[in-house]
XYZ file of C-alpha atoms in Angstrom:
249
model
C 0.449 -4.484 76.357
C 1.961 -3.093 79.556
C 0.393 -5.347 82.173
C -2.002 -8.322 82.479
C -4.151 -9.428 85.416
C -7.134 -11.664 86.154
C -9.962 -10.632 88.476
C -12.094 -12.827 90.721
C -14.785 -13.292 88.042
C -12.198 -14.762 85.659
C -11.946 -11.722 83.395
C -8.554 -10.962 81.869
C -7.477 -7.320 81.990
C -4.891 -5.806 79.661
C -3.345 -2.364 80.161
C -2.066 -0.496 77.121
C -1.001 3.069 76.440
C -4.485 3.722 75.075
C -6.502 2.337 77.992
C -7.754 -0.886 79.588
C -9.462 -3.877 78.031
C -11.573 -6.377 79.960
C -11.478 -9.677 78.047
C -13.516 -12.884 78.131
C -10.994 -15.596 79.140
C -12.704 -18.245 76.997
C -13.140 -16.360 73.732
C -10.668 -13.486 74.023
C -13.462 -11.107 73.049
C -13.461 -7.618 74.528
C -16.104 -7.195 77.231
C -15.376 -3.536 77.916
C -12.821 -0.966 76.797
C -11.984 1.860 79.175
C -10.194 5.007 78.053
C -9.441 8.379 79.572
C -12.364 9.778 77.601
C -15.051 7.339 78.738
C -13.935 6.627 82.302
C -11.506 9.331 83.435
C -8.642 6.887 84.049
C -5.180 8.349 83.573
C -3.166 6.427 80.978
C 0.586 6.545 80.323
C 3.319 4.791 78.378
C 3.539 2.282 81.237
C 0.842 0.984 83.569
C 0.370 -1.622 86.306
C -2.673 -3.702 87.296
C -3.536 -5.240 90.656
C -6.757 -7.228 91.257
C -8.025 -7.142 94.851
C -9.778 -9.798 96.926
C -13.247 -8.296 96.470
C -13.236 -8.641 92.678
C -12.234 -5.084 91.821
C -9.052 -3.996 90.086
C -6.519 -1.196 90.588
C -4.768 0.475 87.671
C -1.696 2.644 88.130
C -0.334 5.081 85.551
C -0.248 8.874 85.891
C -2.325 8.492 89.026
C -4.341 5.533 90.332
C -7.778 4.265 89.369
C -10.052 1.623 90.903
C -12.885 -0.285 89.202
C -15.444 -1.898 91.545
C -17.309 -3.717 88.802
C -19.594 -0.804 88.020
C -17.722 2.479 88.326
C -14.215 3.923 88.337
C -12.697 6.018 91.155
C -9.684 8.108 90.116
C -6.965 9.387 92.479
C -4.214 11.918 91.758
C -1.760 14.140 93.618
C -4.693 16.432 94.393
C -6.089 13.614 96.574
C -2.775 13.075 98.382
C -1.247 10.377 96.168
C 2.492 10.877 95.630
C 3.015 12.774 92.403
C 4.323 11.032 89.306
C 4.006 7.673 87.609
C 2.585 4.751 89.653
C 4.973 1.841 89.091
C 3.898 -0.815 91.609
C 0.772 -1.705 93.611
C 0.117 -4.066 96.544
C -2.822 -4.571 98.916
C -2.230 -5.568 102.548
C -4.215 -7.809 104.909
C -6.323 -4.866 106.078
C -7.122 -3.825 102.501
C -4.859 -0.772 102.522
C -3.385 -0.137 99.086
C 0.327 0.628 98.627
C 1.552 2.530 95.567
C 5.178 2.703 94.491
C 5.636 5.921 92.520
C 8.327 8.180 91.100
C 7.919 10.374 94.193
C 7.724 7.861 97.039
C 5.532 5.170 98.565
C 1.884 6.149 99.118
C -0.649 4.221 101.213
C -4.429 4.504 100.726
C -6.411 3.590 103.859
C -9.817 3.837 102.234
C -10.305 7.539 102.891
C -6.923 9.268 102.616
C -3.284 8.840 101.609
C -0.055 9.125 103.532
C 3.338 9.005 101.830
C 6.832 7.806 102.724
C 9.687 9.285 100.681
C 13.386 10.089 100.802
C 12.744 13.030 103.118
C 11.156 10.661 105.658
C 13.823 7.969 105.368
C 13.282 5.895 102.215
C 16.530 5.169 100.328
C 15.006 6.679 97.181
C 11.852 8.449 96.027
C 11.720 6.285 92.900
C 9.865 3.110 93.953
C 9.865 0.943 90.842
C 8.757 -2.342 92.426
C 7.675 -3.649 95.786
C 10.865 -5.646 96.246
C 12.162 -9.054 95.173
C 10.854 -12.332 96.589
C 13.585 -12.496 99.237
C 13.412 -8.817 100.262
C 11.343 -6.804 102.733
C 11.222 -3.110 103.583
C 10.635 -2.422 107.290
C 9.772 1.099 108.430
C 9.861 1.862 112.183
C 8.471 5.179 113.400
C 8.932 5.945 117.101
C 6.994 8.559 119.030
C 4.639 8.599 122.017
C 2.703 6.110 119.887
C 4.931 4.076 117.588
C 4.217 2.201 114.367
C 5.882 -0.317 112.070
C 5.256 -0.960 108.374
C 6.421 -3.840 106.227
C 6.388 -4.094 102.447
C 7.258 -7.232 100.489
C 6.920 -8.096 96.823
C 3.382 -9.375 97.267
C 2.100 -7.819 100.484
C 2.191 -4.853 102.821
C 1.039 -4.352 106.390
C 1.402 -2.151 109.467
C 1.006 -2.481 113.225
C 1.068 -0.237 116.289
C 4.135 -1.007 118.403
C 3.868 -1.467 122.148
C 6.899 0.724 122.824
C 7.441 4.481 122.835
C 10.327 6.583 121.545
C 11.329 7.250 125.168
C 11.443 3.508 125.921
C 13.561 2.764 122.852
C 15.913 5.644 123.653
C 16.525 4.307 127.152
C 17.065 0.739 125.959
C 19.397 1.675 123.106
C 21.513 3.905 125.360
C 21.872 1.040 127.840
C 22.849 -1.395 125.068
C 25.354 0.999 123.512
C 27.168 1.387 126.832
C 28.364 -2.197 126.490
C 29.857 -1.363 123.091
C 32.234 1.319 124.371
C 35.867 0.665 125.215
C 35.538 2.672 128.416
C 33.085 0.263 130.013
C 33.565 -3.305 131.223
C 29.916 -4.339 131.110
C 29.344 -7.382 128.842
C 27.026 -7.071 125.865
C 23.444 -7.505 127.050
C 22.056 -10.062 124.598
C 18.817 -10.265 126.573
C 18.219 -6.547 126.087
C 19.068 -6.887 122.377
C 16.414 -9.600 122.183
C 13.891 -7.388 123.993
C 14.426 -4.558 121.473
C 14.031 -7.040 118.610
C 10.718 -8.323 119.992
C 9.412 -4.766 120.396
C 10.307 -3.838 116.816
C 11.127 -6.415 114.139
C 9.433 -9.126 116.174
C 6.072 -7.616 115.270
C 6.617 -9.002 111.767
C 8.698 -12.068 112.653
C 6.531 -14.383 110.567
C 6.622 -12.077 107.541
C 10.396 -11.584 107.539
C 11.290 -15.185 108.384
C 11.853 -16.122 104.725
C 13.427 -12.807 103.700
C 17.191 -12.839 103.336
C 17.480 -9.083 102.708
C 15.927 -6.367 104.862
C 15.896 -2.646 104.099
C 15.265 -0.700 107.296
C 14.006 2.867 107.669
C 13.777 4.186 111.209
C 14.058 7.281 113.362
C 15.118 8.227 116.867
C 17.575 6.250 118.956
C 17.450 3.126 116.805
C 19.349 4.987 114.061
C 22.416 4.787 116.339
C 22.268 1.004 116.702
C 23.004 -1.326 113.754
C 20.050 -3.753 113.409
C 22.598 -6.549 112.969
C 23.305 -6.303 116.718
C 19.773 -7.296 117.643
C 19.017 -10.861 118.701
C 16.100 -12.689 117.084
C 15.658 -15.609 119.522
C 15.824 -16.089 123.278
C 19.570 -15.954 124.103
C 19.379 -17.363 127.624
C 22.386 -19.517 128.503
C 24.135 -19.057 125.155
C 27.603 -17.642 124.601
C 27.676 -14.595 122.338
C 29.147 -16.620 119.478
C 26.101 -18.906 119.561
C 23.432 -16.214 119.863
C 20.882 -15.851 117.039
C 21.986 -12.456 115.748
C 19.589 -10.810 113.330
C 22.360 -10.600 110.734
C 22.568 -14.396 110.609
C 19.063 -14.601 109.190
C 18.877 -11.451 107.067
């Protein structure tokens, strides 16, 4: 048995290298047995299960499959899913499905996939799990319209940021000027707090309990260590007393 899960109706699901069994939780009797031959699901030596809030269940192996209670839908690289073994699955608050694979992190929005990988900033293509309990992955993508993604062990989500790449570039350049030896301008903690609110602050509640953050970003923010951002209003505080992001994560 590779993975076990329980769906909303109480059924126990067991993934094996030969397929999936749906079991009666009271008797242990097999309700249904699904194989590649009778359902089209892709099996492998390892597999992961993830029950969703509607009562269906996701199965990841050499591709991804979803059972809605009646029928299976099967997704592969031909549909846009990152190629290779699916090793982790999570569903976010807007019912998007996140797949950790051998080739990156794919997100299913209900009609199509998009993928984050090493080429787009992930530390590795090989996503074996969606992080430990005290970890979060934050992805910040700045453009004319900017977005942020967060992935934790049990959840994933995204939001449109109310700041553009041009805005961030201007703010980061201004903040970096106070870090140079040639200038005599004091470090602008208020500006560091503003940048935090525009970026990490979008997920402040989700990262509050996370001691370790992995950050993937682009543009000007790559030239500013996140540790220099300020996570709470710094007004009236000396720099030594400011709530630096590094003190929490």
